[in-house]
PDB file of N, CA, C and O in Angstrom:
ATOM      1  N   MET A   1     -22.461 -30.297  22.789  1.00  0.00           N
ATOM      2  CA  MET A   1     -22.677 -28.930  23.237  1.00  0.00           C
ATOM      3  C   MET A   1     -21.621 -28.023  22.617  1.00  0.00           C
ATOM      4  O   MET A   1     -20.432 -28.340  22.637  1.00  0.00           O
ATOM      5  N   ILE A   2     -22.039 -26.907  22.086  1.00  0.00           N
ATOM      6  CA  ILE A   2     -21.128 -25.952  21.450  1.00  0.00           C
ATOM      7  C   ILE A   2     -20.522 -25.051  22.519  1.00  0.00           C
ATOM      8  O   ILE A   2     -21.233 -24.465  23.329  1.00  0.00           O
ATOM      9  N   GLN A   3     -19.214 -24.940  22.493  1.00  0.00           N
ATOM     10  CA  GLN A   3     -18.516 -24.075  23.428  1.00  0.00           C
ATOM     11  C   GLN A   3     -18.525 -22.643  22.895  1.00  0.00           C
ATOM     12  O   GLN A   3     -18.407 -22.411  21.697  1.00  0.00           O
ATOM     13  N   PRO A   4     -18.670 -21.654  23.785  1.00  0.00           N
ATOM     14  CA  PRO A   4     -18.620 -20.272  23.326  1.00  0.00           C
ATOM     15  C   PRO A   4     -17.243 -19.928  22.791  1.00  0.00           C
ATOM     16  O   PRO A   4     -16.239 -20.456  23.254  1.00  0.00           O
ATOM     17  N   VAL A   5     -17.207 -19.060  21.803  1.00  0.00           N
ATOM     18  CA  VAL A   5     -15.942 -18.608  21.237  1.00  0.00           C
ATOM     19  C   VAL A   5     -15.285 -17.661  22.223  1.00  0.00           C
ATOM     20  O   VAL A   5     -15.919 -16.765  22.761  1.00  0.00           O
ATOM     21  N   ASN A   6     -14.010 -17.882  22.474  1.00  0.00           N
ATOM     22  CA  ASN A   6     -13.258 -17.003  23.361  1.00  0.00           C
ATOM     23  C   ASN A   6     -12.837 -15.779  22.562  1.00  0.00           C
ATOM     24  O   ASN A   6     -11.964 -15.850  21.718  1.00  0.00           O
ATOM     25  N   ASP A   7     -13.477 -14.647  22.842  1.00  0.00           N
ATOM     26  CA  ASP A   7     -13.146 -13.429  22.100  1.00  0.00           C
ATOM     27  C   ASP A   7     -12.181 -12.545  22.876  1.00  0.00           C
ATOM     28  O   ASP A   7     -11.973 -11.396  22.543  1.00  0.00           O
ATOM     29  N   ASN A   8     -11.569 -13.104  23.901  1.00  0.00           N
ATOM     30  CA  ASN A   8     -10.601 -12.357  24.679  1.00  0.00           C
ATOM     31  C   ASN A   8      -9.378 -12.087  23.816  1.00  0.00           C
ATOM     32  O   ASN A   8      -8.701 -13.010  23.400  1.00  0.00           O
ATOM     33  N   VAL A   9      -9.114 -10.841  23.550  1.00  0.00           N
ATOM     34  CA  VAL A   9      -7.999 -10.502  22.673  1.00  0.00           C
ATOM     35  C   VAL A   9      -6.875  -9.802  23.421  1.00  0.00           C
ATOM     36  O   VAL A   9      -5.892  -9.415  22.813  1.00  0.00           O
ATOM     37  N   PHE A  10      -7.006  -9.641  24.713  1.00  0.00           N
ATOM     38  CA  PHE A  10      -5.968  -8.948  25.472  1.00  0.00           C
ATOM     39  C   PHE A  10      -4.858  -9.936  25.800  1.00  0.00           C
ATOM     40  O   PHE A  10      -5.016 -10.815  26.627  1.00  0.00           O
ATOM     41  N   SER A  11      -3.743  -9.794  25.139  1.00  0.00           N
ATOM     42  CA  SER A  11      -2.618 -10.705  25.304  1.00  0.00           C
ATOM     43  C   SER A  11      -1.394  -9.919  25.780  1.00  0.00           C
ATOM     44  O   SER A  11      -1.355  -8.692  25.681  1.00  0.00           O
ATOM     45  N   PRO A  12      -0.371 -10.624  26.265  1.00  0.00           N
ATOM     46  CA  PRO A  12       0.858  -9.933  26.636  1.00  0.00           C
ATOM     47  C   PRO A  12       1.437  -9.112  25.478  1.00  0.00           C
ATOM     48  O   PRO A  12       1.882  -7.982  25.676  1.00  0.00           O
ATOM     49  N   ALA A  13       1.416  -9.675  24.273  1.00  0.00           N
ATOM     50  CA  ALA A  13       1.966  -8.958  23.114  1.00  0.00           C
ATOM     51  C   ALA A  13       1.177  -7.685  22.816  1.00  0.00           C
ATOM     52  O   ALA A  13       1.765  -6.639  22.517  1.00  0.00           O
ATOM     53  N   LEU A  14      -0.148  -7.752  22.904  1.00  0.00           N
ATOM     54  CA  LEU A  14      -0.951  -6.564  22.639  1.00  0.00           C
ATOM     55  C   LEU A  14      -0.802  -5.537  23.755  1.00  0.00           C
ATOM     56  O   LEU A  14      -0.866  -4.326  23.496  1.00  0.00           O
ATOM     57  N   CYS A  15      -0.593  -5.998  24.957  1.00  0.00           N
ATOM     58  CA  CYS A  15      -0.344  -5.064  26.061  1.00  0.00           C
ATOM     59  C   CYS A  15       0.944  -4.284  25.793  1.00  0.00           C
ATOM     60  O   CYS A  15       0.978  -3.061  25.913  1.00  0.00           O
ATOM     61  N   ARG A  16       2.001  -5.002  25.401  1.00  0.00           N
ATOM     62  CA  ARG A  16       3.270  -4.333  25.071  1.00  0.00           C
ATOM     63  C   ARG A  16       3.102  -3.395  23.880  1.00  0.00           C
ATOM     64  O   ARG A  16       3.648  -2.286  23.862  1.00  0.00           O
ATOM     65  N   ALA A  17       2.353  -3.846  22.865  1.00  0.00           N
ATOM     66  CA  ALA A  17       2.143  -3.010  21.674  1.00  0.00           C
ATOM     67  C   ALA A  17       1.398  -1.730  22.035  1.00  0.00           C
ATOM     68  O   ALA A  17       1.746  -0.649  21.549  1.00  0.00           O
ATOM     69  N   ALA A  18       0.383  -1.849  22.869  1.00  0.00           N
ATOM     70  CA  ALA A  18      -0.391  -0.672  23.273  1.00  0.00           C
ATOM     71  C   ALA A  18       0.490   0.302  24.057  1.00  0.00           C
ATOM     72  O   ALA A  18       0.449   1.515  23.829  1.00  0.00           O
ATOM     73  N   ARG A  19       1.310  -0.242  24.951  1.00  0.00           N
ATOM     74  CA  ARG A  19       2.231   0.634  25.691  1.00  0.00           C
ATOM     75  C   ARG A  19       3.192   1.324  24.741  1.00  0.00           C
ATOM     76  O   ARG A  19       3.458   2.523  24.861  1.00  0.00           O
ATOM     77  N   GLY A  20       3.712   0.565  23.780  1.00  0.00           N
ATOM     78  CA  GLY A  20       4.650   1.128  22.812  1.00  0.00           C
ATOM     79  C   GLY A  20       4.013   2.236  21.981  1.00  0.00           C
ATOM     80  O   GLY A  20       4.622   3.273  21.746  1.00  0.00           O
ATOM     81  N   TYR A  21       2.789   2.004  21.541  1.00  0.00           N
ATOM     82  CA  TYR A  21       2.081   3.007  20.740  1.00  0.00           C
ATOM     83  C   TYR A  21       1.937   4.313  21.524  1.00  0.00           C
ATOM     84  O   TYR A  21       2.106   5.397  20.969  1.00  0.00           O
ATOM     85  N   LEU A  22       1.623   4.184  22.807  1.00  0.00           N
ATOM     86  CA  LEU A  22       1.420   5.374  23.637  1.00  0.00           C
ATOM     87  C   LEU A  22       2.723   5.920  24.213  1.00  0.00           C
ATOM     88  O   LEU A  22       2.724   6.999  24.804  1.00  0.00           O
ATOM     89  N   GLY A  23       3.816   5.170  24.063  1.00  0.00           N
ATOM     90  CA  GLY A  23       5.098   5.597  24.617  1.00  0.00           C
ATOM     91  C   GLY A  23       5.152   5.458  26.132  1.00  0.00           C
ATOM     92  O   GLY A  23       5.884   6.188  26.795  1.00  0.00           O
ATOM     93  N   TRP A  24       4.380   4.512  26.667  1.00  0.00           N
ATOM     94  CA  TRP A  24       4.318   4.306  28.109  1.00  0.00           C
ATOM     95  C   TRP A  24       5.299   3.225  28.555  1.00  0.00           C
ATOM     96  O   TRP A  24       5.434   2.191  27.909  1.00  0.00           O
ATOM     97  N   SER A  25       5.890   3.447  29.685  1.00  0.00           N
ATOM     98  CA  SER A  25       6.673   2.412  30.353  1.00  0.00           C
ATOM     99  C   SER A  25       5.716   1.541  31.165  1.00  0.00           C
ATOM    100  O   SER A  25       4.530   1.878  31.321  1.00  0.00           O
ATOM    101  N   GLN A  26       6.236   0.466  31.698  1.00  0.00           N
ATOM    102  CA  GLN A  26       5.412  -0.348  32.597  1.00  0.00           C
ATOM    103  C   GLN A  26       5.015   0.468  33.819  1.00  0.00           C
ATOM    104  O   GLN A  26       3.895   0.333  34.319  1.00  0.00           O
ATOM    105  N   ASP A  27       5.900   1.324  34.293  1.00  0.00           N
ATOM    106  CA  ASP A  27       5.574   2.177  35.437  1.00  0.00           C
ATOM    107  C   ASP A  27       4.418   3.118  35.122  1.00  0.00           C
ATOM    108  O   ASP A  27       3.544   3.336  35.963  1.00  0.00           O
ATOM    109  N   GLU A  28       4.425   3.681  33.909  1.00  0.00           N
ATOM    110  CA  GLU A  28       3.340   4.591  33.510  1.00  0.00           C
ATOM    111  C   GLU A  28       2.007   3.849  33.456  1.00  0.00           C
ATOM    112  O   GLU A  28       0.987   4.350  33.945  1.00  0.00           O
ATOM    113  N   LEU A  29       2.002   2.657  32.852  1.00  0.00           N
ATOM    114  CA  LEU A  29       0.773   1.873  32.800  1.00  0.00           C
ATOM    115  C   LEU A  29       0.316   1.512  34.206  1.00  0.00           C
ATOM    116  O   LEU A  29      -0.881   1.583  34.509  1.00  0.00           O
ATOM    117  N   ALA A  30       1.239   1.151  35.071  1.00  0.00           N
ATOM    118  CA  ALA A  30       0.891   0.822  36.454  1.00  0.00           C
ATOM    119  C   ALA A  30       0.211   2.011  37.135  1.00  0.00           C
ATOM    120  O   ALA A  30      -0.822   1.857  37.794  1.00  0.00           O
ATOM    121  N   SER A  31       0.760   3.179  36.935  1.00  0.00           N
ATOM    122  CA  SER A  31       0.196   4.386  37.539  1.00  0.00           C
ATOM    123  C   SER A  31      -1.201   4.690  37.002  1.00  0.00           C
ATOM    124  O   SER A  31      -2.116   5.011  37.757  1.00  0.00           O
ATOM    125  N   ARG A  32      -1.385   4.569  35.700  1.00  0.00           N
ATOM    126  CA  ARG A  32      -2.666   4.908  35.070  1.00  0.00           C
ATOM    127  C   ARG A  32      -3.747   3.855  35.282  1.00  0.00           C
ATOM    128  O   ARG A  32      -4.928   4.159  35.167  1.00  0.00           O
ATOM    129  N   SER A  33      -3.343   2.619  35.605  1.00  0.00           N
ATOM    130  CA  SER A  33      -4.318   1.537  35.736  1.00  0.00           C
ATOM    131  C   SER A  33      -4.528   1.081  37.183  1.00  0.00           C
ATOM    132  O   SER A  33      -5.433   0.298  37.443  1.00  0.00           O
ATOM    133  N   SER A  34      -3.677   1.539  38.083  1.00  0.00           N
ATOM    134  CA  SER A  34      -3.696   1.078  39.483  1.00  0.00           C
ATOM    135  C   SER A  34      -3.430  -0.423  39.590  1.00  0.00           C
ATOM    136  O   SER A  34      -3.959  -1.105  40.467  1.00  0.00           O
ATOM    137  N   VAL A  35      -2.622  -0.936  38.671  1.00  0.00           N
ATOM    138  CA  VAL A  35      -2.167  -2.327  38.687  1.00  0.00           C
ATOM    139  C   VAL A  35      -0.668  -2.273  38.972  1.00  0.00           C
ATOM    140  O   VAL A  35       0.037  -1.423  38.427  1.00  0.00           O
ATOM    141  N   SER A  36      -0.171  -3.157  39.813  1.00  0.00           N
ATOM    142  CA  SER A  36       1.247  -3.109  40.171  1.00  0.00           C
ATOM    143  C   SER A  36       2.141  -3.359  38.956  1.00  0.00           C
ATOM    144  O   SER A  36       1.782  -4.108  38.049  1.00  0.00           O
ATOM    145  N   ARG A  37       3.292  -2.722  38.966  1.00  0.00           N
ATOM    146  CA  ARG A  37       4.249  -2.902  37.879  1.00  0.00           C
ATOM    147  C   ARG A  37       4.680  -4.361  37.783  1.00  0.00           C
ATOM    148  O   ARG A  37       4.867  -4.899  36.699  1.00  0.00           O
ATOM    149  N   SER A  38       4.824  -5.029  38.933  1.00  0.00           N
ATOM    150  CA  SER A  38       5.253  -6.432  38.904  1.00  0.00           C
ATOM    151  C   SER A  38       4.196  -7.320  38.246  1.00  0.00           C
ATOM    152  O   SER A  38       4.552  -8.270  37.532  1.00  0.00           O
ATOM    153  N   THR A  39       2.928  -7.011  38.413  1.00  0.00           N
ATOM    154  CA  THR A  39       1.873  -7.771  37.743  1.00  0.00           C
ATOM    155  C   THR A  39       1.952  -7.569  36.237  1.00  0.00           C
ATOM    156  O   THR A  39       1.855  -8.519  35.460  1.00  0.00           O
ATOM    157  N   ILE A  40       2.167  -6.320  35.818  1.00  0.00           N
ATOM    158  CA  ILE A  40       2.302  -6.020  34.389  1.00  0.00           C
ATOM    159  C   ILE A  40       3.535  -6.722  33.823  1.00  0.00           C
ATOM    160  O   ILE A  40       3.472  -7.357  32.768  1.00  0.00           O
ATOM    161  N   ARG A  41       4.645  -6.639  34.527  1.00  0.00           N
ATOM    162  CA  ARG A  41       5.887  -7.297  34.088  1.00  0.00           C
ATOM    163  C   ARG A  41       5.680  -8.800  33.938  1.00  0.00           C
ATOM    164  O   ARG A  41       6.066  -9.392  32.928  1.00  0.00           O
ATOM    165  N   ASP A  42       5.063  -9.411  34.937  1.00  0.00           N
ATOM    166  CA  ASP A  42       4.860 -10.864  34.890  1.00  0.00           C
ATOM    167  C   ASP A  42       3.885 -11.268  33.783  1.00  0.00           C
ATOM    168  O   ASP A  42       4.077 -12.291  33.128  1.00  0.00           O
ATOM    169  N   PHE A  43       2.853 -10.475  33.560  1.00  0.00           N
ATOM    170  CA  PHE A  43       1.904 -10.768  32.480  1.00  0.00           C
ATOM    171  C   PHE A  43       2.586 -10.650  31.125  1.00  0.00           C
ATOM    172  O   PHE A  43       2.515 -11.556  30.298  1.00  0.00           O
ATOM    173  N   GLU A  44       3.273  -9.540  30.900  1.00  0.00           N
ATOM    174  CA  GLU A  44       3.945  -9.333  29.620  1.00  0.00           C
ATOM    175  C   GLU A  44       5.060 -10.352  29.395  1.00  0.00           C
ATOM    176  O   GLU A  44       5.375 -10.670  28.256  1.00  0.00           O
ATOM    177  N   GLY A  45       5.634 -10.865  30.460  1.00  0.00           N
ATOM    178  CA  GLY A  45       6.696 -11.862  30.346  1.00  0.00           C
ATOM    179  C   GLY A  45       6.175 -13.287  30.331  1.00  0.00           C
ATOM    180  O   GLY A  45       6.959 -14.225  30.437  1.00  0.00           O
ATOM    181  N   HIS A  46       4.862 -13.441  30.208  1.00  0.00           N
ATOM    182  CA  HIS A  46       4.216 -14.761  30.155  1.00  0.00           C
ATOM    183  C   HIS A  46       4.446 -15.585  31.417  1.00  0.00           C
ATOM    184  O   HIS A  46       4.443 -16.808  31.365  1.00  0.00           O
ATOM    185  N   ARG A  47       4.645 -14.922  32.549  1.00  0.00           N
ATOM    186  CA  ARG A  47       4.842 -15.645  33.803  1.00  0.00           C
ATOM    187  C   ARG A  47       3.512 -16.067  34.419  1.00  0.00           C
ATOM    188  O   ARG A  47       3.455 -17.039  35.143  1.00  0.00           O
ATOM    189  N   HIS A  48       2.450 -15.291  34.164  1.00  0.00           N
ATOM    190  CA  HIS A  48       1.112 -15.655  34.626  1.00  0.00           C
ATOM    191  C   HIS A  48       0.070 -14.846  33.881  1.00  0.00           C
ATOM    192  O   HIS A  48       0.373 -13.821  33.265  1.00  0.00           O
ATOM    193  N   GLY A  49      -1.156 -15.323  33.939  1.00  0.00           N
ATOM    194  CA  GLY A  49      -2.271 -14.608  33.330  1.00  0.00           C
ATOM    195  C   GLY A  49      -2.791 -13.530  34.263  1.00  0.00           C
ATOM    196  O   GLY A  49      -2.153 -13.207  35.272  1.00  0.00           O
ATOM    197  N   LEU A  50      -3.946 -12.990  33.913  1.00  0.00           N
ATOM    198  CA  LEU A  50      -4.545 -11.918  34.701  1.00  0.00           C
ATOM    199  C   LEU A  50      -5.924 -12.320  35.201  1.00  0.00           C
ATOM    200  O   LEU A  50      -6.641 -13.052  34.527  1.00  0.00           O
ATOM    201  N   HIS A  51      -6.290 -11.810  36.350  1.00  0.00           N
ATOM    202  CA  HIS A  51      -7.682 -11.898  36.793  1.00  0.00           C
ATOM    203  C   HIS A  51      -8.496 -10.984  35.895  1.00  0.00           C
ATOM    204  O   HIS A  51      -7.979  -9.984  35.358  1.00  0.00           O
ATOM    205  N   ARG A  52      -9.756 -11.288  35.718  1.00  0.00           N
ATOM    206  CA  ARG A  52     -10.609 -10.465  34.850  1.00  0.00           C
ATOM    207  C   ARG A  52     -10.645  -9.004  35.290  1.00  0.00           C
ATOM    208  O   ARG A  52     -10.636  -8.098  34.464  1.00  0.00           O
ATOM    209  N   SER A  53     -10.681  -8.780  36.591  1.00  0.00           N
ATOM    210  CA  SER A  53     -10.735  -7.393  37.081  1.00  0.00           C
ATOM    211  C   SER A  53      -9.439  -6.647  36.775  1.00  0.00           C
ATOM    212  O   SER A  53      -9.467  -5.454  36.434  1.00  0.00           O
ATOM    213  N   THR A  54      -8.304  -7.339  36.852  1.00  0.00           N
ATOM    214  CA  THR A  54      -7.020  -6.712  36.534  1.00  0.00           C
ATOM    215  C   THR A  54      -6.940  -6.401  35.051  1.00  0.00           C
ATOM    216  O   THR A  54      -6.508  -5.308  34.650  1.00  0.00           O
ATOM    217  N   GLU A  55      -7.386  -7.345  34.227  1.00  0.00           N
ATOM    218  CA  GLU A  55      -7.418  -7.101  32.787  1.00  0.00           C
ATOM    219  C   GLU A  55      -8.297  -5.900  32.473  1.00  0.00           C
ATOM    220  O   GLU A  55      -7.936  -5.049  31.659  1.00  0.00           O
ATOM    221  N   ALA A  56      -9.428  -5.802  33.136  1.00  0.00           N
ATOM    222  CA  ALA A  56     -10.344  -4.679  32.899  1.00  0.00           C
ATOM    223  C   ALA A  56      -9.686  -3.348  33.251  1.00  0.00           C
ATOM    224  O   ALA A  56      -9.859  -2.358  32.532  1.00  0.00           O
ATOM    225  N   GLN A  57      -8.922  -3.311  34.325  1.00  0.00           N
ATOM    226  CA  GLN A  57      -8.234  -2.084  34.716  1.00  0.00           C
ATOM    227  C   GLN A  57      -7.202  -1.677  33.665  1.00  0.00           C
ATOM    228  O   GLN A  57      -7.091  -0.491  33.319  1.00  0.00           O
ATOM    229  N   LEU A  58      -6.448  -2.659  33.167  1.00  0.00           N
ATOM    230  CA  LEU A  58      -5.444  -2.355  32.145  1.00  0.00           C
ATOM    231  C   LEU A  58      -6.110  -1.881  30.858  1.00  0.00           C
ATOM    232  O   LEU A  58      -5.704  -0.867  30.270  1.00  0.00           O
ATOM    233  N   ARG A  59      -7.127  -2.608  30.431  1.00  0.00           N
ATOM    234  CA  ARG A  59      -7.820  -2.224  29.196  1.00  0.00           C
ATOM    235  C   ARG A  59      -8.419  -0.833  29.308  1.00  0.00           C
ATOM    236  O   ARG A  59      -8.356  -0.044  28.357  1.00  0.00           O
ATOM    237  N   LEU A  60      -9.016  -0.517  30.457  1.00  0.00           N
ATOM    238  CA  LEU A  60      -9.627   0.796  30.647  1.00  0.00           C
ATOM    239  C   LEU A  60      -8.583   1.913  30.525  1.00  0.00           C
ATOM    240  O   LEU A  60      -8.851   2.954  29.928  1.00  0.00           O
ATOM    241  N   ALA A  61      -7.399   1.682  31.071  1.00  0.00           N
ATOM    242  CA  ALA A  61      -6.333   2.686  30.956  1.00  0.00           C
ATOM    243  C   ALA A  61      -6.018   2.959  29.492  1.00  0.00           C
ATOM    244  O   ALA A  61      -5.869   4.114  29.072  1.00  0.00           O
ATOM    245  N   PHE A  62      -5.929   1.900  28.681  1.00  0.00           N
ATOM    246  CA  PHE A  62      -5.660   2.068  27.254  1.00  0.00           C
ATOM    247  C   PHE A  62      -6.862   2.682  26.534  1.00  0.00           C
ATOM    248  O   PHE A  62      -6.705   3.561  25.683  1.00  0.00           O
ATOM    249  N   GLU A  63      -8.047   2.233  26.853  1.00  0.00           N
ATOM    250  CA  GLU A  63      -9.253   2.740  26.200  1.00  0.00           C
ATOM    251  C   GLU A  63      -9.472   4.214  26.510  1.00  0.00           C
ATOM    252  O   GLU A  63      -9.972   4.961  25.664  1.00  0.00           O
ATOM    253  N   ASN A  64      -9.074   4.659  27.695  1.00  0.00           N
ATOM    254  CA  ASN A  64      -9.180   6.081  28.041  1.00  0.00           C
ATOM    255  C   ASN A  64      -8.283   6.940  27.160  1.00  0.00           C
ATOM    256  O   ASN A  64      -8.498   8.151  27.039  1.00  0.00           O
ATOM    257  N   GLU A  65      -7.294   6.317  26.540  1.00  0.00           N
ATOM    258  CA  GLU A  65      -6.395   7.021  25.616  1.00  0.00           C
ATOM    259  C   GLU A  65      -6.796   6.815  24.158  1.00  0.00           C
ATOM    260  O   GLU A  65      -6.077   7.210  23.251  1.00  0.00           O
ATOM    261  N   GLY A  66      -7.941   6.162  23.932  1.00  0.00           N
ATOM    262  CA  GLY A  66      -8.459   5.999  22.579  1.00  0.00           C
ATOM    263  C   GLY A  66      -8.071   4.720  21.874  1.00  0.00           C
ATOM    264  O   GLY A  66      -8.328   4.574  20.682  1.00  0.00           O
ATOM    265  N   LEU A  67      -7.464   3.769  22.570  1.00  0.00           N
ATOM    266  CA  LEU A  67      -7.099   2.497  21.946  1.00  0.00           C
ATOM    267  C   LEU A  67      -8.220   1.487  22.138  1.00  0.00           C
ATOM    268  O   LEU A  67      -8.902   1.492  23.155  1.00  0.00           O
ATOM    269  N   ARG A  68      -8.383   0.614  21.160  1.00  0.00           N
ATOM    270  CA  ARG A  68      -9.377  -0.462  21.229  1.00  0.00           C
ATOM    271  C   ARG A  68      -8.717  -1.762  20.813  1.00  0.00           C
ATOM    272  O   ARG A  68      -7.915  -1.801  19.879  1.00  0.00           O
ATOM    273  N   PHE A  69      -9.094  -2.826  21.504  1.00  0.00           N
ATOM    274  CA  PHE A  69      -8.594  -4.161  21.193  1.00  0.00           C
ATOM    275  C   PHE A  69      -9.655  -4.845  20.351  1.00  0.00           C
ATOM    276  O   PHE A  69     -10.835  -4.822  20.671  1.00  0.00           O
ATOM    277  N   THR A  70      -9.225  -5.442  19.248  1.00  0.00           N
ATOM    278  CA  THR A  70     -10.162  -6.021  18.293  1.00  0.00           C
ATOM    279  C   THR A  70      -9.879  -7.502  18.075  1.00  0.00           C
ATOM    280  O   THR A  70      -8.802  -7.988  18.399  1.00  0.00           O
ATOM    281  N   ASN A  71     -10.858  -8.175  17.508  1.00  0.00           N
ATOM    282  CA  ASN A  71     -10.696  -9.572  17.135  1.00  0.00           C
ATOM    283  C   ASN A  71     -11.476  -9.773  15.843  1.00  0.00           C
ATOM    284  O   ASN A  71     -12.666 -10.055  15.874  1.00  0.00           O
ATOM    285  N   ASN A  72     -10.813  -9.596  14.738  1.00  0.00           N
ATOM    286  CA  ASN A  72     -11.447  -9.740  13.432  1.00  0.00           C
ATOM    287  C   ASN A  72     -11.098 -11.092  12.834  1.00  0.00           C
ATOM    288  O   ASN A  72      -9.931 -11.363  12.550  1.00  0.00           O
ATOM    289  N   ALA A  73     -12.100 -11.929  12.684  1.00  0.00           N
ATOM    290  CA  ALA A  73     -11.934 -13.267  12.090  1.00  0.00           C
ATOM    291  C   ALA A  73     -10.862 -14.077  12.810  1.00  0.00           C
ATOM    292  O   ALA A  73     -10.092 -14.792  12.202  1.00  0.00           O
ATOM    293  N   GLY A  74     -10.806 -13.913  14.134  1.00  0.00           N
ATOM    294  CA  GLY A  74      -9.846 -14.676  14.914  1.00  0.00           C
ATOM    295  C   GLY A  74      -8.460 -14.074  14.990  1.00  0.00           C
ATOM    296  O   GLY A  74      -7.545 -14.695  15.527  1.00  0.00           O
ATOM    297  N   PHE A  75      -8.279 -12.873  14.447  1.00  0.00           N
ATOM    298  CA  PHE A  75      -6.979 -12.213  14.473  1.00  0.00           C
ATOM    299  C   PHE A  75      -7.039 -11.023  15.426  1.00  0.00           C
ATOM    300  O   PHE A  75      -7.612  -9.992  15.093  1.00  0.00           O
ATOM    301  N   PRO A  76      -6.449 -11.156  16.614  1.00  0.00           N
ATOM    302  CA  PRO A  76      -6.459 -10.049  17.570  1.00  0.00           C
ATOM    303  C   PRO A  76      -5.646  -8.882  17.057  1.00  0.00           C
ATOM    304  O   PRO A  76      -4.656  -9.060  16.346  1.00  0.00           O
ATOM    305  N   GLY A  77      -6.075  -7.688  17.428  1.00  0.00           N
ATOM    306  CA  GLY A  77      -5.367  -6.500  17.000  1.00  0.00           C
ATOM    307  C   GLY A  77      -5.646  -5.316  17.887  1.00  0.00           C
ATOM    308  O   GLY A  77      -6.335  -5.415  18.897  1.00  0.00           O
ATOM    309  N   LEU A  78      -5.125  -4.199  17.474  1.00  0.00           N
ATOM    310  CA  LEU A  78      -5.205  -2.963  18.227  1.00  0.00           C
ATOM    311  C   LEU A  78      -5.507  -1.853  17.247  1.00  0.00           C
ATOM    312  O   LEU A  78      -4.955  -1.814  16.146  1.00  0.00           O
ATOM    313  N   MET A  79      -6.419  -0.958  17.614  1.00  0.00           N
ATOM    314  CA  MET A  79      -6.682   0.191  16.760  1.00  0.00           C
ATOM    315  C   MET A  79      -6.826   1.440  17.597  1.00  0.00           C
ATOM    316  O   MET A  79      -7.166   1.384  18.779  1.00  0.00           O
ATOM    317  N   CYS A  80      -6.528   2.548  16.979  1.00  0.00           N
ATOM    318  CA  CYS A  80      -6.620   3.839  17.638  1.00  0.00           C
ATOM    319  C   CYS A  80      -7.915   4.514  17.209  1.00  0.00           C
ATOM    320  O   CYS A  80      -8.210   4.583  16.024  1.00  0.00           O
ATOM    321  N   CYS A  81      -8.658   4.975  18.184  1.00  0.00           N
ATOM    322  CA  CYS A  81      -9.967   5.586  17.895  1.00  0.00           C
ATOM    323  C   CYS A  81      -9.977   7.063  18.246  1.00  0.00           C
ATOM    324  O   CYS A  81     -11.045   7.624  18.495  1.00  0.00           O
ATOM    325  N   THR A  82      -8.839   7.699  18.299  1.00  0.00           N
ATOM    326  CA  THR A  82      -8.812   9.121  18.610  1.00  0.00           C
ATOM    327  C   THR A  82      -8.603   9.913  17.340  1.00  0.00           C
ATOM    328  O   THR A  82      -8.110   9.412  16.340  1.00  0.00           O
ATOM    329  N   SER A  83      -8.995  11.140  17.395  1.00  0.00           N
ATOM    330  CA  SER A  83      -8.841  12.039  16.258  1.00  0.00           C
ATOM    331  C   SER A  83      -7.938  13.176  16.644  1.00  0.00           C
ATOM    332  O   SER A  83      -8.019  13.697  17.749  1.00  0.00           O
ATOM    333  N   ASN A  84      -7.055  13.555  15.752  1.00  0.00           N
ATOM    334  CA  ASN A  84      -6.173  14.689  16.002  1.00  0.00           C
ATOM    335  C   ASN A  84      -6.751  15.987  15.474  1.00  0.00           C
ATOM    336  O   ASN A  84      -6.067  16.991  15.419  1.00  0.00           O
ATOM    337  N   GLU A  85      -8.011  15.950  15.060  1.00  0.00           N
ATOM    338  CA  GLU A  85      -8.653  17.164  14.562  1.00  0.00           C
ATOM    339  C   GLU A  85      -8.963  18.082  15.716  1.00  0.00           C
ATOM    340  O   GLU A  85      -9.398  17.655  16.763  1.00  0.00           O
ATOM    341  N   GLY A  86      -8.782  19.369  15.520  1.00  0.00           N
ATOM    342  CA  GLY A  86      -9.026  20.270  16.630  1.00  0.00           C
ATOM    343  C   GLY A  86      -9.969  21.270  16.309  1.00  0.00           C
ATOM    344  O   GLY A  86     -10.633  22.052  16.238  1.00  0.00           O
TER     345      GLY A  86
END
């Protein structure tokens, strides 16, 4: 039986990178995602994983700012989808 490919690309490193790109602290991400700062700290510090619903809340906070998490040929990444054109 063939196992499905895990396309989950949300990792502690990408969470930190996304925060860094936006200039957000863990407190700012906690406020924007309604996820506790201690959960974010523990996830980014590799102390524990996330429930799917918690991951969705964090991703939505980043996606609302125009960031997208990608997985191209098995290489997770981050891209910005906003335009500075006015």
